[in-house]
Amino acid sequence: MILPSPLRIEPIAGYSPTIGRLVGMLTYARSTTFAAVDGLTMADLDHLQDANSNSIGALLAHFAVVERSYQILTFEDRELSAKENERWSAALKLGASGRQSLRGYPLEHYLDELTTVRRVTLEMFAERDDEWLERSVVQAPKINAHWAWFHVAEDEINHRGQIRWLRARLPKRLAPVRP
Amino acid sequence: MILPSPLRIEPIAGYSPTIGRLVGMLTYARSTTFAAVDGLTMADLDHLQDANSNSIGALLAHFAVVERSYQILTFEDRELSAKENERWSAALKLGASGRQSLRGYPLEHYLDELTTVRRVTLEMFAERDDEWLERSVVQAPKINAHWAWFHVAEDEINHRGQIRWLRARLPKRLAPVRP
C-alpha cells in the first residue's frame, strides 16, 4: 500500500484523483489518532474522567465500528443488519453501554481493529472511481459517498480532540522501577 | 454566496471543482461549530473546566486566527509579521495567555470574527483554481495549499470535539425568571 505524504493532499497512485485526496485526509486523521494514544496502558484506556465520560478505549472502538458501518452503507449499499447493530451498538452509541462493556482490552486490540477495517476501506477505494465517490448513498440519498467518508474522518478528528483532552488529564501513575 | 448542501461533498458553482469540495468540508465544519456554541452566555464562554482547560470562547477565537494565519500563508505567500504574531499570540497558542486575555466577550463577538474571516477565505478561493490548491506553500514547502486548508477544518473539528465535551459539563445556572 502506498501511503500518501502526510502533509500534502493530492492524487495518490492507485486511486482515482479525488479518492486519493480523500485517502490523504483519512490517513492523516488516523495517524494523529495513533499518535494521540501512543503508549497508553489498559488502565489509561479504561479510565473514565467523570460519570458521563467515554473512555479513550471506547472512542477507539467507536472509530472502528463507524468506519465499518460506512463501508456497509457505501460499498454494500445496505443498512446494518439487526445482528450487526446489536454487536456494534455499544461502540456506535458510546455512553452508558460503552462504559460498561468496552473495557479490559490492551492498546494493540484497538489498533489491530482499526488497521483491519482500514485495509478494507483502502481496497474498496482502489476499485472505485471519482464518479462513484460523488453519487448519492442508496440508503441515505441526502448524503453522497464523498460526504460519508469525509464524515468518517470528521467524526474521528472530533473525538481525537477529546482523546487529547482526556489523555492530558489521566491519573498520574508511578513510573515503573528500572532495574 | 452559494452555500453547498451540508451533506454532500461535490463541486460548487463559483469555485473550481476541488476547491468546491474543500469549501463543502470547511462549511460543514463551521456549521457544526456554530451549532455547538448556540445560545451560550458570556459566563459559559469564559468558563474554565479546570486549571489547564481552554474556555469555549478562547477556542472560538483560536479558529478565527488560525484561519487568518493560513490566509496569510497561502494567499499572501508570507509568514505572520511580528505585529500579527504578537496580536494573535494568545488565541493561536491558547493555554495560560488565552485563559488570561480571551474573556469578557459575548458570543456575537466570536461569531462575527469567524464570519468576517471566512468571507475573505471564500473570496480568495473563488479567484483561484485547482492547480493553485495543489501547489506547495511557499513558506512551508513540505505542505501544499490543499493540506493547509484541510488542516484549518481539521483543527476546528478537533477543538469542536472539545467544545462539545466542555459544553456538556458547564455549570448549571438557574433559568431566568419569566415574567
XYZ file of C-alpha atoms in Angstrom:
358
model
C 0.000 0.000 0.000
C 1.439 3.365 -0.997
C 0.969 5.793 1.853
C 0.456 9.433 0.931
C 2.824 12.080 2.191
C 1.245 13.088 5.486
C 1.316 16.835 4.831
C 0.015 17.000 1.268
C -3.479 16.442 -0.055
C -3.105 15.402 -3.692
C -3.784 12.475 -6.038
C -2.191 9.183 -4.889
C -1.029 6.391 -7.196
C -3.530 3.520 -7.154
C -6.614 5.670 -6.590
C -8.671 7.969 -8.775
C -7.672 11.622 -8.128
C -10.444 12.740 -5.779
C -10.465 9.412 -3.921
C -6.688 9.818 -3.499
C -7.139 13.228 -1.888
C -9.739 11.745 0.442
C -7.380 8.882 1.325
C -4.788 11.532 2.237
C -7.232 13.094 4.690
C -8.317 9.778 6.214
C -4.685 8.664 6.548
C -3.602 11.907 8.161
C -6.504 11.776 10.630
C -5.724 8.161 11.533
C -2.014 8.908 12.032
C -2.893 11.646 14.527
C -5.203 9.220 16.355
C -2.389 6.687 16.650
C -0.041 9.422 17.923
C -2.642 10.568 20.460
C -2.901 7.115 22.078
C 0.723 6.020 21.739
C 1.966 4.193 24.832
C -1.345 4.111 26.744
C -1.840 1.253 29.202
C -5.054 -0.725 29.674
C -5.736 1.317 32.813
C -5.349 4.533 30.767
C -7.653 3.199 28.042
C -10.336 2.187 30.572
C -10.145 5.353 32.700
C -13.356 7.373 32.998
C -12.737 11.084 33.529
C -16.189 11.501 35.072
C -19.537 9.708 35.266
C -20.581 10.794 31.768
C -17.239 10.492 30.015
C -16.304 7.936 27.386
C -13.024 6.138 27.950
C -10.267 6.546 25.368
C -10.590 2.832 24.615
C -14.306 3.208 23.892
C -13.546 6.080 21.491
C -11.030 3.910 19.631
C -13.629 1.122 19.385
C -16.078 3.752 18.095
C -13.757 4.720 15.211
C -13.586 1.103 14.014
C -17.352 0.461 14.006
C -18.146 3.853 12.470
C -15.769 3.048 9.611
C -17.230 -0.460 9.262
C -20.751 0.981 9.200
C -19.873 3.424 6.422
C -18.285 0.571 4.463
C -21.605 -1.265 4.619
C -23.565 1.863 3.722
C -21.427 2.924 0.759
C -19.689 -0.246 -0.529
C -22.506 -2.734 0.133
C -25.422 -0.301 -0.385
C -27.293 -1.554 2.650
C -28.040 -0.639 6.236
C -26.616 -2.557 9.172
C -28.317 -5.878 9.860
C -30.041 -6.363 13.215
C -27.159 -8.613 14.242
C -24.510 -6.032 13.308
C -26.474 -3.309 15.041
C -26.619 -5.370 18.197
C -22.970 -6.397 18.116
C -21.682 -2.852 17.498
C -24.271 -0.920 19.438
C -22.105 -0.107 22.482
C -19.242 1.219 20.338
C -21.553 3.072 17.956
C -23.669 4.756 20.618
C -21.000 5.090 23.348
C -22.405 6.434 26.644
C -23.585 4.057 29.377
C -23.364 0.780 27.436
C -19.887 1.691 26.168
C -18.742 2.473 29.705
C -19.956 -0.954 30.785
C -18.727 -3.231 28.008
C -15.746 -1.554 26.289
C -13.113 -2.276 28.914
C -10.249 -4.627 29.564
C -8.518 -4.515 26.183
C -4.880 -3.560 25.577
C -3.985 -0.846 23.066
C -2.967 -3.420 20.439
C -6.521 -4.773 20.369
C -7.933 -1.403 19.317
C -5.111 -0.617 16.897
C -5.482 -4.031 15.238
C -9.212 -3.431 14.778
C -8.521 -0.045 13.223
C -5.833 -1.395 10.910
C -8.008 -4.300 9.765
C -11.025 -2.155 8.939
C -8.882 0.476 7.204
C -7.283 -2.139 4.955
C -10.742 -2.987 3.590
C -11.598 0.690 3.084
C -8.464 1.257 1.015
C -9.029 -1.898 -1.054
C -12.585 -0.820 -1.837
C -11.460 2.713 -2.712
C -8.824 1.347 -5.102
C -11.576 -0.466 -7.054
C -13.772 2.614 -7.394
C -13.628 5.946 -9.249
C -14.442 9.612 -8.674
C -17.887 9.201 -10.213
C -18.708 6.582 -7.583
C -17.470 8.958 -4.870
C -19.908 11.641 -5.930
C -23.049 9.553 -6.213
C -25.781 9.570 -3.566
C -25.760 6.887 -0.898
C -28.547 4.434 -1.787
C -29.875 4.056 1.763
C -29.469 7.771 2.610
C -29.865 9.767 -0.610
C -29.420 13.164 1.079
C -25.731 12.371 1.536
C -23.214 11.360 -1.082
C -20.370 8.881 -0.713
C -17.798 11.679 -0.524
C -19.588 13.301 2.403
C -19.982 9.901 4.081
C -16.227 9.302 4.005
C -15.389 12.895 4.912
C -17.659 12.323 7.901
C -15.725 9.192 8.911
C -12.581 11.357 9.159
C -14.511 14.243 10.723
C -16.033 12.089 13.471
C -12.618 10.615 14.263
C -10.979 14.059 14.411
C -13.771 15.331 16.690
C -13.215 12.503 19.176
C -9.429 12.689 18.794
C -9.729 16.234 20.163
C -11.473 14.679 23.159
C -8.821 11.947 23.440
C -6.095 14.596 23.630
C -8.046 16.426 26.317
C -8.623 13.205 28.292
C -5.057 11.974 27.909
C -3.691 15.213 29.390
C -5.832 14.521 32.475
C -5.147 10.811 33.070
C -4.269 9.997 36.676
C -0.505 10.115 37.083
C 0.967 6.706 37.788
C 4.343 5.919 39.294
C 6.896 5.195 36.607
C 7.900 1.519 36.615
C 11.121 0.921 38.539
C 14.030 0.407 36.168
C 16.453 -2.347 37.122
C -22.594 33.382 -1.870
C -23.938 29.961 -2.819
C -23.739 27.638 0.149
C -23.162 23.972 -0.559
C -25.659 21.381 0.549
C -24.424 20.499 4.010
C -24.423 16.735 3.497
C -22.763 16.461 0.099
C -19.141 16.982 -0.884
C -19.145 17.902 -4.558
C -18.212 20.744 -6.920
C -19.910 24.057 -6.052
C -20.815 26.773 -8.560
C -18.341 29.654 -8.365
C -15.325 27.527 -7.405
C -13.050 25.154 -9.298
C -14.137 21.533 -8.634
C -11.624 20.502 -5.976
C -11.780 23.882 -4.240
C -15.576 23.490 -4.213
C -15.310 20.137 -2.428
C -12.965 21.708 0.108
C -15.406 24.587 0.640
C -18.072 21.954 1.365
C -15.904 20.486 4.119
C -14.980 23.851 5.626
C -18.612 24.960 5.540
C -19.861 21.778 7.154
C -17.225 22.001 9.895
C -18.106 25.638 10.586
C -21.838 24.895 10.718
C -21.229 22.262 13.391
C -19.125 24.752 15.380
C -21.944 27.285 15.289
C -24.409 24.592 16.400
C -22.082 23.539 19.241
C -21.995 27.051 20.756
C -25.556 28.116 20.013
C -27.102 30.046 22.893
C -24.018 30.205 25.136
C -23.773 33.154 27.530
C -20.622 35.139 28.262
C -20.248 33.197 31.518
C -20.447 29.929 29.558
C -17.867 31.162 27.040
C -15.466 32.266 29.791
C -15.874 29.183 31.995
C -12.712 27.162 32.691
C -13.388 23.475 33.298
C -10.122 23.114 35.199
C -6.799 24.920 35.670
C -5.407 23.731 32.319
C -8.559 23.955 30.230
C -9.206 26.419 27.434
C -12.516 28.233 27.596
C -15.008 27.733 24.762
C -14.593 31.426 23.929
C -10.826 31.033 23.596
C -11.331 28.085 21.237
C -13.656 30.192 19.057
C -11.043 32.967 18.978
C -8.470 30.307 18.032
C -10.480 29.234 14.971
C -10.530 32.809 13.637
C -6.774 33.452 13.995
C -5.829 30.021 12.656
C -7.901 30.716 9.550
C -6.410 34.224 9.217
C -2.896 32.780 9.577
C -3.482 30.239 6.814
C -4.864 33.020 4.606
C -1.574 34.868 5.042
C 0.476 31.715 4.454
C -1.363 30.550 1.329
C -2.940 33.668 -0.236
C -0.210 36.173 0.631
C 2.741 33.726 0.492
C 4.277 35.104 3.678
C 4.652 34.302 7.345
C 2.927 36.345 10.045
C 4.545 39.695 10.794
C 5.912 40.286 14.294
C 2.943 42.558 14.923
C 0.403 39.930 13.817
C 2.182 37.276 15.837
C 2.006 39.439 18.921
C -1.604 40.462 18.410
C -2.832 36.902 17.791
C -0.460 35.049 20.076
C -2.916 34.329 22.896
C -5.549 32.928 20.511
C -3.005 30.991 18.449
C -1.185 29.406 21.375
C -4.128 29.142 23.807
C -3.075 27.921 27.279
C -2.170 30.385 30.037
C -2.186 33.586 27.977
C -5.507 32.626 26.383
C -7.031 31.969 29.806
C -5.929 35.430 30.897
C -6.848 37.608 27.928
C -9.628 35.873 25.974
C -12.521 36.689 28.285
C -15.426 39.054 28.550
C -16.814 38.806 25.027
C -20.367 37.829 24.085
C -20.996 35.033 21.586
C -21.735 37.530 18.794
C -18.182 38.881 19.035
C -16.678 35.479 18.235
C -19.243 34.596 15.577
C -18.704 37.959 13.852
C -14.943 37.350 13.778
C -15.469 33.905 12.281
C -17.905 35.181 9.671
C -15.629 38.052 8.647
C -12.544 35.881 8.216
C -14.489 33.183 6.360
C -15.856 35.723 3.877
C -12.273 36.537 2.835
C -11.368 32.829 2.549
C -14.272 32.195 0.195
C -13.489 35.282 -1.924
C -9.876 34.184 -2.298
C -10.906 30.624 -3.161
C -13.283 31.897 -5.851
C -10.349 33.653 -7.565
C -8.107 30.560 -7.575
C -8.084 27.182 -9.338
C -7.339 23.532 -8.538
C -3.756 23.906 -9.736
C -3.199 26.598 -7.110
C -4.715 24.314 -4.467
C -2.195 21.590 -5.177
C 0.989 23.678 -5.203
C 3.408 23.762 -2.275
C 3.114 26.539 0.272
C 5.980 28.964 -0.410
C 6.932 29.464 3.232
C 6.449 25.785 4.169
C 7.163 23.673 1.088
C 6.542 20.332 2.821
C 2.830 21.133 2.873
C 0.611 22.047 -0.021
C -2.255 24.533 -0.047
C -4.853 21.742 -0.021
C -3.362 20.226 3.130
C -3.149 23.687 4.721
C -6.866 24.266 4.235
C -7.812 20.715 5.172
C -5.861 21.386 8.360
C -7.882 24.546 9.053
C -11.031 22.381 9.047
C -9.277 19.566 10.913
C -8.050 21.809 13.721
C -11.529 23.300 14.099
C -13.174 19.843 14.203
C -10.638 18.669 16.799
C -11.450 21.584 19.104
C -15.170 21.361 18.349
C -14.993 17.883 19.858
C -13.601 19.529 22.968
C -16.246 22.272 22.876
C -18.988 19.628 22.870
C -17.322 17.892 25.812
C -16.943 21.169 27.728
C -20.458 22.380 26.930
C -21.965 19.184 28.377
C -20.148 19.980 31.657
C -20.905 23.702 32.034
C -22.133 24.634 35.499
C -25.920 24.558 35.562
C -27.389 28.007 36.061
C -30.860 28.866 37.288
C -33.150 29.567 34.377
C -34.032 33.280 34.208
C -37.358 34.013 35.852
C -40.019 34.561 33.229
C -42.467 37.346 33.950
